[in-house]
Amino acid sequence: MATRVLSSLRSASLSSASPSIGLYCRWVRSISGISASSAAETEPVTPPVQIDHTQLLIDGNFVDAASGKTFPTFDPRTGEVIANVAEADSEDVNRAVSAARQAFDEGPWPKMTAYERSRILFRFADLLEKHNDEVAAIETWDSGKPYEQAANHEIPMVVRVFRYYAGWADKIHGLTVPADGPHHVQTLHEPIGVTAQIVPWNFPLLIYSWKVAPALACGNTVVLKTAEQTPLSALIVSKLLLEAGLPPGVLNIISGFGPTAGAALCSHMNVDKIAFTGSTGTGKIVLGLSAQSNLKPVTLELGGKSPFIVCRDADIDVAVEAAHSALFFNQGQCCCAGSRTFVHESIYDEFVEKSKARALKRVVGDPFRSGVEQGPQIDSVQFEKILNYIKSGIENGAKLESGGERFGSKGYYIQPTVFSNVQDNMLIAKDEIFGPVQTILKFRDIEEVVHRANSTSYGLAAGVFTKSIDTANTLMRALRVGTVWINCYDVFDAAIPFGGYKMSGQGRVRGVYGLSSYLQVKAVVTPLKNPAWL
Amino acid sequence: MTSLSNGHAANDSSPSPSPSPLPPPPFKIPPIKFTKLFINGQFVPSLSGKEFETVDPRTGEVIVKISEGRKEDIDVAVNAAREAFDNGPWPRMSGVERARIMMKWADLIEENAEEVAALDAIDAGKLFHLVKVLDIPAVAGAIRYYAGAADKIHGEVLKASREFHAYTLMEPIGVVGHIIPWNFPSTMFAAKVSPSLAAGCTMVLKPAEQTPLSALFYAHLAKQAGIPDGVLNVVPGFGPTAGAAISSHMDIDKVSFTGSTDVGRAIMHAAASSNLKPVSLELGGKSPLLIFDDADVDKAADLALLGILFNKGEICVASSRVFVQEGIYDEFEKKLVEKAKAWVVGDPFDPKSQQGPQVDKNQFEKILSYIEIGKQEGATLLTGGKRVGNKGYYIEPTIFSNVKEDMRIAQDEIFGPVLALMKFRSIEEAIKGANNSRYGLAAGIVTKNIDTANTVSRSIRAGIVWINCYFAFGNDIPYGGYKQSGFGRDFGLEGLHKYLQVKSVVTPIYNSPWL
């Protein structure tokens, strides 16, 4: 998901014909020669970091859960326990919300100038930059993502997102509004209050930054629940935010499970807004709990089954590489994974052949090893689910071109898997698999592919590969999705908004659009006496 | 120019019995490090080898000799800026990369706040302690503000009325010429340079000949921060030579000027007769402060006094016409005069000083001549009217009453510590009087009544209106003039947009599911 974040940081140096994937391709090429086929079989690398924080962060202090309970978080390379983490339940949620409420209603945060808030966020970004490698190591350990991806791309992107929103803090403008009669009208953009945020395990910190940074820039206070699979990195990062000068209670982090801590947040009467990123199933529950409690506004960033459309005039080699990383990046655990690769019939066979060859070269192994492109899946549940989908693909008559099985005998590694001859009605073409399984479909003309691409309950993203400006312009408007990447994929700048049509969610994160989720608009109206103009 | 958000007069210190210049302070003025032109990343002498003197207004003595940029030096600087724009990295970097460099620059300026504050104090006669805590942090703040804006310059995707896909690109305008005044050498530098840098422009800046020191120092720090050579060029010199060369240059894409209305006119004319470069002008003012019967008289008097005496009246938005409603007029006048008499004029390095010397002999003599004109026109001199001491360019806080709207002291910008006090009866009369000016830069209103505040704020033809405050400037608050006070805005996002060109891009679309 965040691989191409680099394009935002170094776009000036990217002048190739396919700017936003160029860098990633170079990176991949430079490591694809390394043999790591037995990486998963050798002893796991000892992570170069220790875990100092496993408690809840409430009101500026690390504290145990009220129940004293903990739960284990696992190393997906081995299935072994990394640490036991305090398990929040509704009582802890109440404590965290009270702290956030107090910090919002009486604390200095919403009352300080936006410039002062921005200075604290900028200071935090500098601090996180200094701790980049340590934080990246924790992220990799807990989630199984390649360390190089975390250290070189994701954590720098987190820093970037915080700087971006720090810059917004003093540019959040209301409007003076034209009135029909003699009235002076203005809008105040006010912080919404206590915001609850629930983040997933696939990009624990990146998605943390998409939620926390705009919420703080607008002057809100936050209670954030991490995913139970990946509770560790948010704790150390939030501690750095406090070190940078964030007042206590402004940001509270709780670890725990959806049905308990998550549900308590969603149905809390004193939470003013909830933002959730995760599965569509859980998103429905979040929305329902809000409806049943205090009607808090909800933003949702949910699942996807994003089409990646390769037209007959596309540069095949570039498209193969982009389609490969669009699907396999982050072990296929991306909500916007390009999981339906539609290829024009005239180039279909060549495309499949090259995609298969690329998948066979993909370097799977211990994510702490240099040059590894793909680590283990997050946990045994996902691992089993993905293998079941592969089975269903075979049983339904799709052609297995590569992979199809687990990789090694320990941990949750899966072989890069490519299916061809996939039909629209197969489960592997309909469901979000969230794993390293590429499905390649054939199409004949543009109208047909638009229809098929849109025939899904999801609408998160799409890729289009073509040299024709007319095809590009037609497709970019016809696809019912929140992001269209043309001749690139997964370009995730801080300023580019992201979110879903249809059941992929509601609202947008990032960019100027990401601010509006965290602001209330108040219209202020007063009569004018003898105005000079209207 | 400096943020005094509440606008309270800073006259808490005990009244000084004799407002005469104080003895030299213990503060050690740093040696002057930069005296040459800054072109293409290097400090270089002028091609002619000529130099001019910059003078300490406390004494009239020469501080140092500065290389004098003339037309041929401007040509070299413009070439460097052109090259940096056409082929250099600056406009080709992402906004975030420019922002990182600008943030570093802001940090460096803050680290050197004391030294650069001393340069402005010695060069412009500004109060050292105020410059240090107001002007210099405001410079760093402005740079940070626009650094934060560098990655937020959005064009729009347009709603074309036919089957077209259309969008706008906001492009840097190119090579910018900045000409800045001597009254706020640092703040004006930041107001011009930081938004144009954020936009991706390159530039040639001419500081005022009275105050070239801080701009050269900032240029040195810019290089340290990593602003590429040629992006920021600083050429000290005089208006008729260097300034004219900038305004009439065929290879400068935009000129931004702050200064007097007469020079603004010359600049616009030069732009018109050369390459029609767009011009933005922030010029003179004769800003009204309207005080209504329901005002807190004591606070209003503080505000009025600060409005005229801040920076010795050398500020384009000075509240040089104060209109007071008849119900409180007498009480107001009494308090104002008391407060003016207690105002401390003295060496700008003395922390007790509230007012330093005027910037130079010309200004000093001009102000004294206006005081004479006021007397001749029949206004009543309530207090002040003379020079302070016998050395340097210090002038007493001066207040005239019985001023008529058509008197020259009510019409002309004096740019000194001279206030014209007038009385009004009704709100309509106040509005009419306030608008009776060829200028339209700023205005102040003091009232507790929301209807009065709203009516007057819409009725006054001025670019910024302060209600129950004065000089409430901020990085995010645009300001600039109506009428002959100029056009275009500095600060805020308005201040950024003037350094951008808008390009519309249009192409047909086929079979779009929506239009």
mmCIF file of C-alpha atoms in Angstrom, chain B residues 324-513:
data_model
loop_
_atom_site.group_PDB
_atom_site.id
_atom_site.type_symbol
_atom_site.label_atom_id
_atom_site.label_comp_id
_atom_site.label_asym_id
_atom_site.label_seq_id
_atom_site.Cartn_x
_atom_site.Cartn_y
_atom_site.Cartn_z
ATOM 1 C CA VAL B 324 -13.749 60.126 18.592
ATOM 2 C CA GLN B 325 -17.461 60.393 19.276
ATOM 3 C CA GLU B 326 -18.467 63.590 21.004
ATOM 4 C CA GLY B 327 -19.804 61.970 24.205
ATOM 5 C CA ILE B 328 -16.357 60.819 25.301
ATOM 6 C CA TYR B 329 -14.227 63.192 23.308
ATOM 7 C CA ASP B 330 -13.028 65.432 26.116
ATOM 8 C CA GLU B 331 -12.182 62.615 28.471
ATOM 9 C CA PHE B 332 -10.440 60.775 25.663
ATOM 10 C CA GLU B 333 -8.358 63.756 24.637
ATOM 11 C CA LYS B 334 -7.208 64.288 28.210
ATOM 12 C CA LYS B 335 -6.156 60.677 28.664
ATOM 13 C CA LEU B 336 -4.476 60.498 25.296
ATOM 14 C CA VAL B 337 -2.317 63.518 26.027
ATOM 15 C CA GLU B 338 -1.385 62.188 29.470
ATOM 16 C CA LYS B 339 -0.348 58.892 27.977
ATOM 17 C CA ALA B 340 1.585 60.531 25.159
ATOM 18 C CA LYS B 341 3.556 62.578 27.654
ATOM 19 C CA ALA B 342 4.470 59.420 29.553
ATOM 20 C CA TRP B 343 5.666 57.635 26.432
ATOM 21 C CA VAL B 344 9.391 56.899 26.604
ATOM 22 C CA VAL B 345 11.507 58.021 23.681
ATOM 23 C CA GLY B 346 15.062 56.771 23.782
ATOM 24 C CA ASP B 347 17.833 54.547 22.567
ATOM 25 C CA PRO B 348 16.296 51.516 20.869
ATOM 26 C CA PHE B 349 18.683 49.205 22.698
ATOM 27 C CA ASP B 350 17.350 50.364 26.057
ATOM 28 C CA PRO B 351 14.604 47.975 27.176
ATOM 29 C CA LYS B 352 12.734 50.910 28.765
ATOM 30 C CA SER B 353 12.450 52.726 25.448
ATOM 31 C CA GLN B 354 9.097 52.703 23.709
ATOM 32 C CA GLN B 355 10.174 54.733 20.712
ATOM 33 C CA GLY B 356 13.493 55.009 18.923
ATOM 34 C CA PRO B 357 14.737 57.508 16.350
ATOM 35 C CA GLN B 358 13.173 58.028 12.925
ATOM 36 C CA VAL B 359 14.996 56.088 10.259
ATOM 37 C CA ASP B 360 16.992 58.911 8.679
ATOM 38 C CA LYS B 361 17.460 62.632 8.264
ATOM 39 C CA ASN B 362 15.012 62.900 5.364
ATOM 40 C CA GLN B 363 12.169 61.359 7.305
ATOM 41 C CA PHE B 364 13.082 63.354 10.386
ATOM 42 C CA GLU B 365 12.912 66.627 8.510
ATOM 43 C CA LYS B 366 9.769 65.669 6.616
ATOM 44 C CA ILE B 367 7.943 64.902 9.854
ATOM 45 C CA LEU B 368 9.038 68.140 11.506
ATOM 46 C CA SER B 369 7.872 70.058 8.444
ATOM 47 C CA TYR B 370 4.441 68.406 8.635
ATOM 48 C CA ILE B 371 4.208 69.458 12.258
ATOM 49 C CA GLU B 372 4.809 73.028 11.106
ATOM 50 C CA ILE B 373 2.177 72.638 8.393
ATOM 51 C CA GLY B 374 -0.307 71.421 11.002
ATOM 52 C CA LYS B 375 0.255 74.500 13.088
ATOM 53 C CA GLN B 376 -0.037 76.792 10.078
ATOM 54 C CA GLU B 377 -3.253 75.106 8.971
ATOM 55 C CA GLY B 378 -4.782 75.984 12.321
ATOM 56 C CA ALA B 379 -4.811 72.670 14.124
ATOM 57 C CA THR B 380 -4.155 72.769 17.855
ATOM 58 C CA LEU B 381 -0.906 71.211 19.007
ATOM 59 C CA LEU B 382 -1.825 69.352 22.201
ATOM 60 C CA THR B 383 1.540 67.837 22.938
ATOM 61 C CA GLY B 384 4.920 67.174 21.349
ATOM 62 C CA GLY B 385 5.939 68.884 18.162
ATOM 63 C CA LYS B 386 9.700 68.998 18.668
ATOM 64 C CA ARG B 387 12.763 66.864 18.278
ATOM 65 C CA VAL B 388 14.009 65.016 21.359
ATOM 66 C CA GLY B 389 17.575 65.742 22.430
ATOM 67 C CA ASN B 390 20.054 67.164 19.974
ATOM 68 C CA LYS B 391 21.541 64.063 18.430
ATOM 69 C CA GLY B 392 19.995 61.492 16.136
ATOM 70 C CA TYR B 393 16.503 61.604 14.729
ATOM 71 C CA TYR B 394 14.229 61.379 17.754
ATOM 72 C CA ILE B 395 10.836 63.156 17.685
ATOM 73 C CA GLU B 396 8.307 63.723 20.451
ATOM 74 C CA PRO B 397 4.929 61.971 20.308
ATOM 75 C CA THR B 398 2.822 64.664 18.719
ATOM 76 C CA ILE B 399 -0.949 65.131 18.876
ATOM 77 C CA PHE B 400 -3.063 67.677 17.014
ATOM 78 C CA SER B 401 -6.688 68.419 17.796
ATOM 79 C CA ASN B 402 -9.196 70.609 15.967
ATOM 80 C CA VAL B 403 -8.112 68.923 12.781
ATOM 81 C CA LYS B 404 -10.289 69.412 9.710
ATOM 82 C CA GLU B 405 -10.645 66.563 7.242
ATOM 83 C CA ASP B 406 -9.161 68.534 4.376
ATOM 84 C CA MET B 407 -5.997 69.622 6.209
ATOM 85 C CA ARG B 408 -2.791 68.146 4.896
ATOM 86 C CA ILE B 409 -2.036 66.511 8.241
ATOM 87 C CA ALA B 410 -5.366 64.669 7.822
ATOM 88 C CA GLN B 411 -4.786 63.751 4.188
ATOM 89 C CA ASP B 412 -1.067 63.039 3.753
ATOM 90 C CA GLU B 413 0.864 60.102 5.092
ATOM 91 C CA ILE B 414 3.363 61.665 7.526
ATOM 92 C CA PHE B 415 4.994 58.354 8.544
ATOM 93 C CA GLY B 416 5.949 59.619 11.951
ATOM 94 C CA PRO B 417 4.633 59.987 15.513
ATOM 95 C CA VAL B 418 2.011 62.577 14.582
ATOM 96 C CA LEU B 419 -1.673 61.960 15.306
ATOM 97 C CA ALA B 420 -4.643 63.943 13.964
ATOM 98 C CA LEU B 421 -7.577 63.931 16.380
ATOM 99 C CA MET B 422 -11.114 64.582 15.152
ATOM 100 C CA LYS B 423 -14.587 64.594 16.677
ATOM 101 C CA PHE B 424 -17.731 63.044 15.227
ATOM 102 C CA ARG B 425 -21.408 62.949 16.123
ATOM 103 C CA SER B 426 -23.105 60.044 14.290
ATOM 104 C CA ILE B 427 -22.017 56.695 12.900
ATOM 105 C CA GLU B 428 -22.753 57.948 9.363
ATOM 106 C CA GLU B 429 -20.532 60.944 9.895
ATOM 107 C CA ALA B 430 -17.752 58.725 11.214
ATOM 108 C CA ILE B 431 -17.933 56.445 8.184
ATOM 109 C CA LYS B 432 -17.918 59.388 5.813
ATOM 110 C CA GLY B 433 -14.935 60.936 7.539
ATOM 111 C CA ALA B 434 -13.035 57.661 7.638
ATOM 112 C CA ASN B 435 -13.553 57.132 3.913
ATOM 113 C CA ASN B 436 -12.555 60.691 3.071
ATOM 114 C CA SER B 437 -9.063 59.664 2.039
ATOM 115 C CA ARG B 438 -7.250 58.613 -1.084
ATOM 116 C CA TYR B 439 -5.895 55.724 0.936
ATOM 117 C CA GLY B 440 -7.604 52.532 2.096
ATOM 118 C CA LEU B 441 -5.169 50.332 3.930
ATOM 119 C CA ALA B 442 -6.496 49.714 7.428
ATOM 120 C CA ALA B 443 -9.026 50.879 9.970
ATOM 121 C CA GLY B 444 -9.807 50.388 13.631
ATOM 122 C CA ILE B 445 -13.133 50.397 15.438
ATOM 123 C CA VAL B 446 -13.581 50.585 19.189
ATOM 124 C CA THR B 447 -17.117 49.824 20.321
ATOM 125 C CA LYS B 448 -18.999 47.336 22.448
ATOM 126 C CA ASN B 449 -21.963 47.322 20.076
ATOM 127 C CA ILE B 450 -22.107 44.452 17.576
ATOM 128 C CA ASP B 451 -24.282 46.374 15.126
ATOM 129 C CA THR B 452 -21.920 49.334 15.065
ATOM 130 C CA ALA B 453 -18.987 46.971 14.605
ATOM 131 C CA ASN B 454 -20.639 45.118 11.727
ATOM 132 C CA THR B 455 -21.937 48.205 9.946
ATOM 133 C CA VAL B 456 -18.683 50.110 10.162
ATOM 134 C CA SER B 457 -16.513 47.163 9.207
ATOM 135 C CA ARG B 458 -18.402 46.715 5.938
ATOM 136 C CA SER B 459 -18.605 50.436 5.240
ATOM 137 C CA ILE B 460 -14.964 51.355 5.465
ATOM 138 C CA ARG B 461 -13.065 51.007 2.222
ATOM 139 C CA ALA B 462 -9.914 49.452 3.638
ATOM 140 C CA GLY B 463 -8.071 46.157 3.359
ATOM 141 C CA ILE B 464 -8.106 45.274 7.034
ATOM 142 C CA VAL B 465 -10.420 46.316 9.836
ATOM 143 C CA TRP B 466 -9.508 45.763 13.459
ATOM 144 C CA ILE B 467 -12.396 45.704 15.910
ATOM 145 C CA ASN B 468 -11.339 46.410 19.498
ATOM 146 C CA CYS B 469 -7.721 45.742 18.621
ATOM 147 C CA TYR B 470 -5.083 47.210 16.355
ATOM 148 C CA PHE B 471 -2.062 45.803 14.518
ATOM 149 C CA ALA B 472 -3.540 42.318 14.891
ATOM 150 C CA PHE B 473 -1.433 40.827 12.168
ATOM 151 C CA GLY B 474 -0.928 37.138 11.596
ATOM 152 C CA ASN B 475 0.647 34.872 9.040
ATOM 153 C CA ASP B 476 -2.785 33.659 8.088
ATOM 154 C CA ILE B 477 -4.426 37.095 7.914
ATOM 155 C CA PRO B 478 -4.119 38.715 4.487
ATOM 156 C CA TYR B 479 -3.748 42.434 4.305
ATOM 157 C CA GLY B 480 -3.283 45.049 1.626
ATOM 158 C CA GLY B 481 -4.909 48.121 0.247
ATOM 159 C CA TYR B 482 -8.028 49.536 -1.286
ATOM 160 C CA LYS B 483 -7.767 52.673 -3.416
ATOM 161 C CA GLN B 484 -4.309 54.247 -3.595
ATOM 162 C CA SER B 485 -2.976 52.057 -0.835
ATOM 163 C CA GLY B 486 -2.233 49.487 -3.502
ATOM 164 C CA PHE B 487 -3.519 46.144 -4.681
ATOM 165 C CA GLY B 488 -2.763 42.525 -3.971
ATOM 166 C CA ARG B 489 -2.407 41.050 -0.514
ATOM 167 C CA ASP B 490 0.479 39.958 1.636
ATOM 168 C CA PHE B 491 0.182 37.100 4.147
ATOM 169 C CA GLY B 492 -2.380 34.347 4.278
ATOM 170 C CA LEU B 493 -3.058 32.135 1.318
ATOM 171 C CA GLU B 494 -3.868 35.265 -0.698
ATOM 172 C CA GLY B 495 -0.237 36.164 -0.262
ATOM 173 C CA LEU B 496 0.735 32.862 -1.858
ATOM 174 C CA HIS B 497 -1.645 33.002 -4.806
ATOM 175 C CA LYS B 498 -0.080 36.114 -6.255
ATOM 176 C CA TYR B 499 3.063 34.114 -6.983
ATOM 177 C CA LEU B 500 1.133 31.483 -8.929
ATOM 178 C CA GLN B 501 -0.042 31.370 -12.501
ATOM 179 C CA VAL B 502 -3.274 29.547 -13.258
ATOM 180 C CA LYS B 503 -3.139 27.260 -16.271
ATOM 181 C CA SER B 504 -6.306 25.633 -17.517
ATOM 182 C CA VAL B 505 -5.879 22.280 -19.232
ATOM 183 C CA VAL B 506 -8.715 21.032 -21.417
ATOM 184 C CA THR B 507 -9.173 17.830 -23.385
ATOM 185 C CA PRO B 508 -12.235 16.113 -24.880
ATOM 186 C CA ILE B 509 -13.709 13.123 -23.117
ATOM 187 C CA TYR B 510 -15.774 10.412 -24.675
ATOM 188 C CA ASN B 511 -18.583 8.363 -23.153
ATOM 189 C CA SER B 512 -18.313 9.896 -19.724
ATOM 190 C CA PRO B 513 -21.009 8.532 -17.417
#
